[in-house]
């Protein structure tokens, strides 16, 4: 258990560093380009993210699972997966260029920066797949911290020499290029990876087949997390898009922690028998929900001061942040329930529940955004997360047990003595 907690601590340090970068970048973009142009950046980022969800097959957790089950074939799993995703990236570039060919200059600069960044994010994946499977995230954290030390002086020089203010958009790409270079050196010389380049044709077919089957799932996730921005731009314009994106940049930076926590325990979830999986999922949901409630309350209280210091006086940004942060109640629990579904290969449930949530989110947005503005989009998101990561589990026979476990986990929050007792029992699974 100590190894997992240490790994979480290390990863949290990593995320704090990344959070600082993302918040600084959003704040700098808003102040340099203005809230309307920041809305254009957010629009471009969301469009490309949706395209990526179609062509970059969501096979990350499948590869991590394979490495956990057979470390001797790590090289085969890593390089087979990365080749598939690089082929997908070529299709992403072609599609993005076709869709945004006649766009204004700021969108073209944004597109170029986002595509470059995503290329290097994909190239870095083999390092992070390995660290996740082996519970060695300290090497990822080392990569992030060293990257920042190099990035800061590089970006100071860059910002002083550029003449066109729209070139600030390439700050995003520059960071991920630097992080890839640093990550490669750490993977090769500090982690001392012995993985040999090899392509497994059988795994290539398996990953492609599973990845294609999961396209609807990943696309649906993107639709109900990214289309808010697209629909806000369509219904009420760039300024509102920028305000919503600036606020959710803060909340979604925190939401990323959900995936990190779940990924840390994913190797263990794979190895547990089904009863122990459910016991662990129950206590994990209770724990992260308690933290979500406390964190959301604090964020709601400080949101006016936080958003003013970062973006200037803007009540809309503050209001969106104070409400959107409450989506964490179901995002954090959903990270663990999704890992249970993947570990048990219940891919159909993952696909259908996210499609259902996407339909609900888009349908609600058609009504709520014109009626209530950006606050309406927040309400639609909350309902979508509630359906995707809780209510929908009751629909399927395979996941109905998750609905019951999650309900019991919520009730456990008001029974502290029983919670502590079950928490001690869970610790035994890690000994």
mmCIF file of N, CA and C in Angstrom, residues 274-380:
data_model
loop_
_atom_site.group_PDB
_atom_site.id
_atom_site.type_symbol
_atom_site.label_atom_id
_atom_site.label_comp_id
_atom_site.label_asym_id
_atom_site.label_seq_id
_atom_site.Cartn_x
_atom_site.Cartn_y
_atom_site.Cartn_z
ATOM 1 N N UNK A 274 -12.896 -10.618 -8.342
ATOM 2 C CA UNK A 274 -14.004 -9.683 -8.559
ATOM 3 C C UNK A 274 -14.574 -9.120 -7.255
ATOM 4 N N UNK A 275 -14.698 -9.954 -6.224
ATOM 5 C CA UNK A 275 -15.231 -9.459 -4.944
ATOM 6 C C UNK A 275 -14.327 -8.399 -4.338
ATOM 7 N N UNK A 276 -13.014 -8.650 -4.402
ATOM 8 C CA UNK A 276 -12.055 -7.669 -3.865
ATOM 9 C C UNK A 276 -12.025 -6.405 -4.716
ATOM 10 N N UNK A 277 -12.208 -6.562 -6.034
ATOM 11 C CA UNK A 277 -12.310 -5.377 -6.906
ATOM 12 C C UNK A 277 -13.429 -4.466 -6.426
ATOM 13 N N UNK A 278 -14.585 -5.063 -6.174
ATOM 14 C CA UNK A 278 -15.760 -4.286 -5.772
ATOM 15 C C UNK A 278 -15.566 -3.642 -4.397
ATOM 16 N N UNK A 279 -14.918 -4.362 -3.485
ATOM 17 C CA UNK A 279 -14.631 -3.784 -2.170
ATOM 18 C C UNK A 279 -13.729 -2.556 -2.318
ATOM 19 N N UNK A 280 -12.730 -2.704 -3.160
ATOM 20 C CA UNK A 280 -11.803 -1.590 -3.364
ATOM 21 C C UNK A 280 -12.498 -0.412 -4.036
ATOM 22 N N UNK A 281 -13.312 -0.690 -5.085
ATOM 23 C CA UNK A 281 -14.024 0.370 -5.788
ATOM 24 C C UNK A 281 -14.926 1.135 -4.826
ATOM 25 N N UNK A 282 -15.598 0.418 -3.920
ATOM 26 C CA UNK A 282 -16.499 1.045 -2.961
ATOM 27 C C UNK A 282 -15.771 2.043 -2.073
ATOM 28 N N UNK A 283 -14.672 1.610 -1.465
ATOM 29 C CA UNK A 283 -13.950 2.490 -0.542
ATOM 30 C C UNK A 283 -13.278 3.627 -1.310
ATOM 31 N N UNK A 284 -12.845 3.350 -2.552
ATOM 32 C CA UNK A 284 -12.223 4.397 -3.373
ATOM 33 C C UNK A 284 -13.235 5.492 -3.703
ATOM 34 N N UNK A 285 -14.459 5.104 -4.059
ATOM 35 C CA UNK A 285 -15.499 6.091 -4.395
ATOM 36 C C UNK A 285 -15.852 6.933 -3.173
ATOM 37 N N UNK A 286 -15.993 6.287 -2.031
ATOM 38 C CA UNK A 286 -16.287 7.046 -0.810
ATOM 39 C C UNK A 286 -15.196 8.078 -0.540
ATOM 40 N N UNK A 287 -13.946 7.661 -0.663
ATOM 41 C CA UNK A 287 -12.807 8.533 -0.357
ATOM 42 C C UNK A 287 -12.727 9.715 -1.319
ATOM 43 N N UNK A 288 -12.790 9.435 -2.628
ATOM 44 C CA UNK A 288 -12.635 10.530 -3.596
ATOM 45 C C UNK A 288 -13.848 11.457 -3.585
ATOM 46 N N UNK A 289 -15.031 10.922 -3.254
ATOM 47 C CA UNK A 289 -16.217 11.782 -3.178
ATOM 48 C C UNK A 289 -16.110 12.746 -1.998
ATOM 49 N N UNK A 290 -15.602 12.266 -0.878
ATOM 50 C CA UNK A 290 -15.394 13.148 0.274
ATOM 51 C C UNK A 290 -14.425 14.272 -0.075
ATOM 52 N N UNK A 291 -13.333 13.924 -0.730
ATOM 53 C CA UNK A 291 -12.371 14.941 -1.142
ATOM 54 C C UNK A 291 -12.987 15.893 -2.164
ATOM 55 N N UNK A 292 -13.831 15.357 -3.056
ATOM 56 C CA UNK A 292 -14.483 16.197 -4.065
ATOM 57 C C UNK A 292 -15.402 17.227 -3.420
ATOM 58 N N UNK A 293 -16.151 16.800 -2.403
ATOM 59 C CA UNK A 293 -17.064 17.720 -1.712
ATOM 60 C C UNK A 293 -16.285 18.841 -1.038
ATOM 61 N N UNK A 294 -15.233 18.473 -0.315
ATOM 62 C CA UNK A 294 -14.419 19.477 0.374
ATOM 63 C C UNK A 294 -13.758 20.416 -0.638
ATOM 64 N N UNK A 295 -13.165 19.827 -1.684
ATOM 65 C CA UNK A 295 -12.488 20.636 -2.699
ATOM 66 C C UNK A 295 -13.436 21.560 -3.432
ATOM 67 N N UNK A 296 -14.648 21.076 -3.715
ATOM 68 C CA UNK A 296 -15.633 21.893 -4.425
ATOM 69 C C UNK A 296 -16.119 23.058 -3.559
ATOM 70 N N UNK A 297 -16.311 22.800 -2.275
ATOM 71 C CA UNK A 297 -16.710 23.876 -1.363
ATOM 72 C C UNK A 297 -15.652 24.973 -1.306
ATOM 73 N N UNK A 298 -14.393 24.561 -1.171
ATOM 74 C CA UNK A 298 -13.294 25.537 -1.108
ATOM 75 C C UNK A 298 -13.221 26.339 -2.408
ATOM 76 N N UNK A 299 -13.315 25.635 -3.548
ATOM 77 C CA UNK A 299 -13.231 26.303 -4.848
ATOM 78 C C UNK A 299 -14.374 27.292 -5.031
ATOM 79 N N UNK A 300 -15.582 26.908 -4.607
ATOM 80 C CA UNK A 300 -16.745 27.801 -4.710
ATOM 81 C C UNK A 300 -16.517 29.089 -3.919
ATOM 82 N N UNK A 301 -15.907 28.965 -2.751
ATOM 83 C CA UNK A 301 -15.670 30.133 -1.893
ATOM 84 C C UNK A 301 -14.598 31.058 -2.464
ATOM 85 N N UNK A 302 -13.548 30.483 -3.026
ATOM 86 C CA UNK A 302 -12.418 31.311 -3.474
ATOM 87 C C UNK A 302 -12.501 31.693 -4.950
ATOM 88 N N UNK A 303 -13.487 31.155 -5.682
ATOM 89 C CA UNK A 303 -13.531 31.374 -7.135
ATOM 90 C C UNK A 303 -13.519 32.860 -7.537
ATOM 91 N N UNK A 304 -14.229 33.764 -6.837
ATOM 92 C CA UNK A 304 -14.167 35.175 -7.259
ATOM 93 C C UNK A 304 -12.753 35.754 -7.184
ATOM 94 N N UNK A 305 -12.032 35.408 -6.130
ATOM 95 C CA UNK A 305 -10.673 35.923 -5.945
ATOM 96 C C UNK A 305 -9.685 35.254 -6.910
ATOM 97 N N UNK A 306 -9.873 33.957 -7.120
ATOM 98 C CA UNK A 306 -8.967 33.208 -7.996
ATOM 99 C C UNK A 306 -9.089 33.671 -9.438
ATOM 100 N N UNK A 307 -10.311 33.772 -9.947
ATOM 101 C CA UNK A 307 -10.493 34.146 -11.348
ATOM 102 C C UNK A 307 -10.109 35.605 -11.607
ATOM 103 N N UNK A 308 -10.345 36.471 -10.621
ATOM 104 C CA UNK A 308 -9.951 37.880 -10.784
ATOM 105 C C UNK A 308 -8.442 38.023 -10.876
ATOM 106 N N UNK A 309 -7.723 37.282 -10.043
ATOM 107 C CA UNK A 309 -6.258 37.362 -10.052
ATOM 108 C C UNK A 309 -5.661 36.814 -11.343
ATOM 109 N N UNK A 310 -6.342 35.851 -11.969
ATOM 110 C CA UNK A 310 -5.813 35.225 -13.183
ATOM 111 C C UNK A 310 -6.285 35.906 -14.457
ATOM 112 N N UNK A 311 -7.555 36.289 -14.503
ATOM 113 C CA UNK A 311 -8.138 36.775 -15.755
ATOM 114 C C UNK A 311 -8.644 38.212 -15.698
ATOM 115 N N UNK A 312 -8.646 38.805 -14.527
ATOM 116 C CA UNK A 312 -9.253 40.115 -14.376
ATOM 117 C C UNK A 312 -10.700 39.975 -13.924
ATOM 118 N N UNK A 313 -11.334 41.086 -13.671
ATOM 119 C CA UNK A 313 -12.715 41.080 -13.160
ATOM 120 C C UNK A 313 -13.675 40.527 -14.217
ATOM 121 N N UNK A 314 -14.331 39.416 -13.895
ATOM 122 C CA UNK A 314 -15.308 38.824 -14.809
ATOM 123 C C UNK A 314 -16.210 37.879 -14.016
ATOM 124 N N UNK A 315 -17.416 38.307 -13.730
ATOM 125 C CA UNK A 315 -18.335 37.516 -12.900
ATOM 126 C C UNK A 315 -18.759 36.208 -13.556
ATOM 127 N N UNK A 316 -18.836 36.200 -14.884
ATOM 128 C CA UNK A 316 -19.243 34.981 -15.583
ATOM 129 C C UNK A 316 -18.238 33.851 -15.386
ATOM 130 N N UNK A 317 -16.951 34.184 -15.462
ATOM 131 C CA UNK A 317 -15.910 33.170 -15.276
ATOM 132 C C UNK A 317 -15.986 32.610 -13.865
ATOM 133 N N UNK A 318 -16.146 33.484 -12.896
ATOM 134 C CA UNK A 318 -16.242 33.053 -11.493
ATOM 135 C C UNK A 318 -17.447 32.150 -11.264
ATOM 136 N N UNK A 319 -18.585 32.516 -11.834
ATOM 137 C CA UNK A 319 -19.810 31.732 -11.649
ATOM 138 C C UNK A 319 -19.685 30.342 -12.265
ATOM 139 N N UNK A 320 -19.114 30.286 -13.460
ATOM 140 C CA UNK A 320 -18.951 28.989 -14.129
ATOM 141 C C UNK A 320 -18.044 28.074 -13.313
ATOM 142 N N UNK A 321 -16.921 28.616 -12.835
ATOM 143 C CA UNK A 321 -15.986 27.801 -12.051
ATOM 144 C C UNK A 321 -16.638 27.282 -10.778
ATOM 145 N N UNK A 322 -17.357 28.155 -10.066
ATOM 146 C CA UNK A 322 -17.936 27.763 -8.777
ATOM 147 C C UNK A 322 -18.985 26.669 -8.925
ATOM 148 N N UNK A 323 -19.598 26.566 -10.096
ATOM 149 C CA UNK A 323 -20.603 25.527 -10.336
ATOM 150 C C UNK A 323 -20.014 24.296 -11.034
ATOM 151 N N UNK A 324 -19.145 24.533 -12.014
ATOM 152 C CA UNK A 324 -18.591 23.421 -12.806
ATOM 153 C C UNK A 324 -17.733 22.479 -11.955
ATOM 154 N N UNK A 325 -17.107 22.993 -10.928
ATOM 155 C CA UNK A 325 -16.246 22.170 -10.074
ATOM 156 C C UNK A 325 -17.028 21.029 -9.426
ATOM 157 N N UNK A 326 -18.352 21.185 -9.262
ATOM 158 C CA UNK A 326 -19.167 20.149 -8.624
ATOM 159 C C UNK A 326 -19.354 18.922 -9.516
ATOM 160 N N UNK A 327 -19.011 19.034 -10.776
ATOM 161 C CA UNK A 327 -19.014 17.849 -11.643
ATOM 162 C C UNK A 327 -18.011 16.808 -11.155
ATOM 163 N N UNK A 328 -17.056 17.252 -10.332
ATOM 164 C CA UNK A 328 -16.039 16.334 -9.796
ATOM 165 C C UNK A 328 -16.656 15.192 -8.996
ATOM 166 N N UNK A 329 -17.854 15.391 -8.440
ATOM 167 C CA UNK A 329 -18.506 14.346 -7.652
ATOM 168 C C UNK A 329 -18.644 13.049 -8.442
ATOM 169 N N UNK A 330 -18.933 13.186 -9.745
ATOM 170 C CA UNK A 330 -19.128 11.996 -10.567
ATOM 171 C C UNK A 330 -17.940 11.703 -11.474
ATOM 172 N N UNK A 331 -17.091 12.690 -11.705
ATOM 173 C CA UNK A 331 -15.899 12.459 -12.522
ATOM 174 C C UNK A 331 -14.902 11.577 -11.770
ATOM 175 N N UNK A 332 -14.690 11.863 -10.497
ATOM 176 C CA UNK A 332 -13.726 11.078 -9.719
ATOM 177 C C UNK A 332 -14.219 9.648 -9.498
ATOM 178 N N UNK A 333 -15.494 9.490 -9.168
ATOM 179 C CA UNK A 333 -16.026 8.136 -8.991
ATOM 180 C C UNK A 333 -16.014 7.388 -10.323
ATOM 181 N N UNK A 334 -16.311 8.095 -11.408
ATOM 182 C CA UNK A 334 -16.340 7.474 -12.729
ATOM 183 C C UNK A 334 -14.992 6.965 -13.182
ATOM 184 N N UNK A 335 -13.925 7.600 -12.731
ATOM 185 C CA UNK A 335 -12.585 7.124 -13.102
ATOM 186 C C UNK A 335 -12.345 5.714 -12.585
ATOM 187 N N UNK A 336 -12.805 5.429 -11.373
ATOM 188 C CA UNK A 336 -12.608 4.101 -10.790
ATOM 189 C C UNK A 336 -13.572 3.075 -11.363
ATOM 190 N N UNK A 337 -14.824 3.461 -11.585
ATOM 191 C CA UNK A 337 -15.774 2.502 -12.151
ATOM 192 C C UNK A 337 -15.383 2.132 -13.587
ATOM 193 N N UNK A 338 -14.827 3.083 -14.334
ATOM 194 C CA UNK A 338 -14.379 2.780 -15.693
ATOM 195 C C UNK A 338 -13.232 1.775 -15.684
ATOM 196 N N UNK A 339 -12.318 1.909 -14.703
ATOM 197 C CA UNK A 339 -11.212 0.944 -14.628
ATOM 198 C C UNK A 339 -11.729 -0.446 -14.296
ATOM 199 N N UNK A 340 -12.789 -0.526 -13.505
ATOM 200 C CA UNK A 340 -13.414 -1.823 -13.220
ATOM 201 C C UNK A 340 -13.979 -2.423 -14.511
ATOM 202 N N UNK A 341 -14.643 -1.605 -15.318
ATOM 203 C CA UNK A 341 -15.218 -2.085 -16.570
ATOM 204 C C UNK A 341 -14.129 -2.563 -17.523
ATOM 205 N N UNK A 342 -13.033 -1.806 -17.613
ATOM 206 C CA UNK A 342 -11.927 -2.214 -18.478
ATOM 207 C C UNK A 342 -11.261 -3.492 -17.977
ATOM 208 N N UNK A 343 -11.056 -3.585 -16.670
ATOM 209 C CA UNK A 343 -10.403 -4.766 -16.104
ATOM 210 C C UNK A 343 -11.215 -6.026 -16.364
ATOM 211 N N UNK A 344 -12.550 -5.892 -16.405
ATOM 212 C CA UNK A 344 -13.432 -7.033 -16.644
ATOM 213 C C UNK A 344 -13.876 -7.146 -18.110
ATOM 214 N N UNK A 345 -13.295 -6.269 -18.949
ATOM 215 C CA UNK A 345 -13.564 -6.272 -20.388
ATOM 216 C C UNK A 345 -15.049 -6.057 -20.709
ATOM 217 N N UNK A 346 -15.700 -5.209 -19.928
ATOM 218 C CA UNK A 346 -17.090 -4.834 -20.191
ATOM 219 C C UNK A 346 -17.105 -3.586 -21.077
ATOM 220 N N UNK A 347 -16.515 -3.703 -22.256
ATOM 221 C CA UNK A 347 -16.368 -2.545 -23.133
ATOM 222 C C UNK A 347 -17.722 -2.022 -23.625
ATOM 223 N N UNK A 348 -18.681 -2.935 -23.820
ATOM 224 C CA UNK A 348 -19.996 -2.531 -24.321
ATOM 225 C C UNK A 348 -20.659 -1.533 -23.375
ATOM 226 N N UNK A 349 -20.533 -1.798 -22.078
ATOM 227 C CA UNK A 349 -21.134 -0.902 -21.086
ATOM 228 C C UNK A 349 -20.503 0.481 -21.173
ATOM 229 N N UNK A 350 -19.159 0.518 -21.275
ATOM 230 C CA UNK A 350 -18.439 1.784 -21.369
ATOM 231 C C UNK A 350 -18.881 2.570 -22.593
ATOM 232 N N UNK A 351 -19.076 1.866 -23.703
ATOM 233 C CA UNK A 351 -19.479 2.526 -24.948
ATOM 234 C C UNK A 351 -20.885 3.100 -24.843
ATOM 235 N N UNK A 352 -21.835 2.262 -24.436
ATOM 236 C CA UNK A 352 -23.247 2.673 -24.445
ATOM 237 C C UNK A 352 -23.517 3.784 -23.429
ATOM 238 N N UNK A 353 -22.909 3.696 -22.249
ATOM 239 C CA UNK A 353 -23.187 4.701 -21.227
ATOM 240 C C UNK A 353 -22.684 6.083 -21.642
ATOM 241 N N UNK A 354 -21.547 6.123 -22.345
ATOM 242 C CA UNK A 354 -21.024 7.422 -22.769
ATOM 243 C C UNK A 354 -21.802 7.976 -23.957
ATOM 244 N N UNK A 355 -22.278 7.096 -24.833
ATOM 245 C CA UNK A 355 -23.139 7.557 -25.928
ATOM 246 C C UNK A 355 -24.415 8.168 -25.372
ATOM 247 N N UNK A 356 -25.013 7.492 -24.404
ATOM 248 C CA UNK A 356 -26.242 7.981 -23.771
ATOM 249 C C UNK A 356 -26.016 9.344 -23.131
ATOM 250 N N UNK A 357 -24.897 9.475 -22.409
ATOM 251 C CA UNK A 357 -24.589 10.745 -21.745
ATOM 252 C C UNK A 357 -24.352 11.859 -22.754
ATOM 253 N N UNK A 358 -23.682 11.524 -23.877
ATOM 254 C CA UNK A 358 -23.418 12.531 -24.906
ATOM 255 C C UNK A 358 -24.714 13.042 -25.518
ATOM 256 N N UNK A 359 -25.631 12.129 -25.789
ATOM 257 C CA UNK A 359 -26.930 12.511 -26.357
ATOM 258 C C UNK A 359 -27.683 13.434 -25.394
ATOM 259 N N UNK A 360 -27.685 13.070 -24.122
ATOM 260 C CA UNK A 360 -28.367 13.886 -23.112
ATOM 261 C C UNK A 360 -27.728 15.272 -23.027
ATOM 262 N N UNK A 361 -26.387 15.319 -23.004
ATOM 263 C CA UNK A 361 -25.682 16.595 -22.877
ATOM 264 C C UNK A 361 -25.992 17.522 -24.047
ATOM 265 N N UNK A 362 -25.890 16.974 -25.262
ATOM 266 C CA UNK A 362 -26.154 17.795 -26.454
ATOM 267 C C UNK A 362 -27.616 18.239 -26.487
ATOM 268 N N UNK A 363 -28.522 17.307 -26.169
ATOM 269 C CA UNK A 363 -29.943 17.644 -26.163
ATOM 270 C C UNK A 363 -30.278 18.734 -25.161
ATOM 271 N N UNK A 364 -29.723 18.629 -23.961
ATOM 272 C CA UNK A 364 -29.962 19.652 -22.946
ATOM 273 C C UNK A 364 -29.354 20.993 -23.343
ATOM 274 N N UNK A 365 -28.150 20.956 -23.948
ATOM 275 C CA UNK A 365 -27.486 22.202 -24.347
ATOM 276 C C UNK A 365 -28.297 22.998 -25.364
ATOM 277 N N UNK A 366 -29.004 22.294 -26.238
ATOM 278 C CA UNK A 366 -29.820 22.976 -27.242
ATOM 279 C C UNK A 366 -30.859 23.878 -26.563
ATOM 280 N N UNK A 367 -31.319 23.442 -25.409
ATOM 281 C CA UNK A 367 -32.316 24.223 -24.662
ATOM 282 C C UNK A 367 -31.669 25.176 -23.650
ATOM 283 N N UNK A 368 -30.690 24.644 -22.880
ATOM 284 C CA UNK A 368 -30.171 25.416 -21.740
ATOM 285 C C UNK A 368 -29.243 26.558 -22.127
ATOM 286 N N UNK A 369 -28.437 26.398 -23.187
ATOM 287 C CA UNK A 369 -27.494 27.464 -23.550
ATOM 288 C C UNK A 369 -28.222 28.718 -24.047
ATOM 289 N N UNK A 370 -29.157 28.621 -25.002
ATOM 290 C CA UNK A 370 -29.890 29.844 -25.400
ATOM 291 C C UNK A 370 -30.689 30.452 -24.250
ATOM 292 N N UNK A 371 -31.177 29.587 -23.322
ATOM 293 C CA UNK A 371 -32.031 30.071 -22.240
ATOM 294 C C UNK A 371 -31.220 30.646 -21.068
ATOM 295 N N UNK A 372 -30.137 29.940 -20.678
ATOM 296 C CA UNK A 372 -29.396 30.325 -19.473
ATOM 297 C C UNK A 372 -27.928 30.689 -19.733
ATOM 298 N N UNK A 373 -27.492 30.675 -20.977
ATOM 299 C CA UNK A 373 -26.115 31.033 -21.295
ATOM 300 C C UNK A 373 -25.121 29.981 -20.836
ATOM 301 N N UNK A 374 -23.939 30.428 -20.421
ATOM 302 C CA UNK A 374 -22.879 29.494 -20.046
ATOM 303 C C UNK A 374 -23.247 28.664 -18.817
ATOM 304 N N UNK A 375 -24.057 29.200 -17.935
ATOM 305 C CA UNK A 375 -24.504 28.450 -16.754
ATOM 306 C C UNK A 375 -25.350 27.251 -17.174
ATOM 307 N N UNK A 376 -26.104 27.407 -18.250
ATOM 308 C CA UNK A 376 -26.899 26.304 -18.774
ATOM 309 C C UNK A 376 -26.026 25.146 -19.223
ATOM 310 N N UNK A 377 -24.882 25.467 -19.829
ATOM 311 C CA UNK A 377 -23.951 24.420 -20.266
ATOM 312 C C UNK A 377 -23.382 23.657 -19.069
ATOM 313 N N UNK A 378 -23.136 24.363 -17.970
ATOM 314 C CA UNK A 378 -22.636 23.713 -16.754
ATOM 315 C C UNK A 378 -23.666 22.719 -16.227
ATOM 316 N N UNK A 379 -24.923 23.141 -16.195
ATOM 317 C CA UNK A 379 -25.987 22.253 -15.727
ATOM 318 C C UNK A 379 -26.110 21.006 -16.585
ATOM 319 N N UNK A 380 -25.991 21.171 -17.901
ATOM 320 C CA UNK A 380 -26.059 20.033 -18.820
ATOM 321 C C UNK A 380 -24.909 19.064 -18.563
#
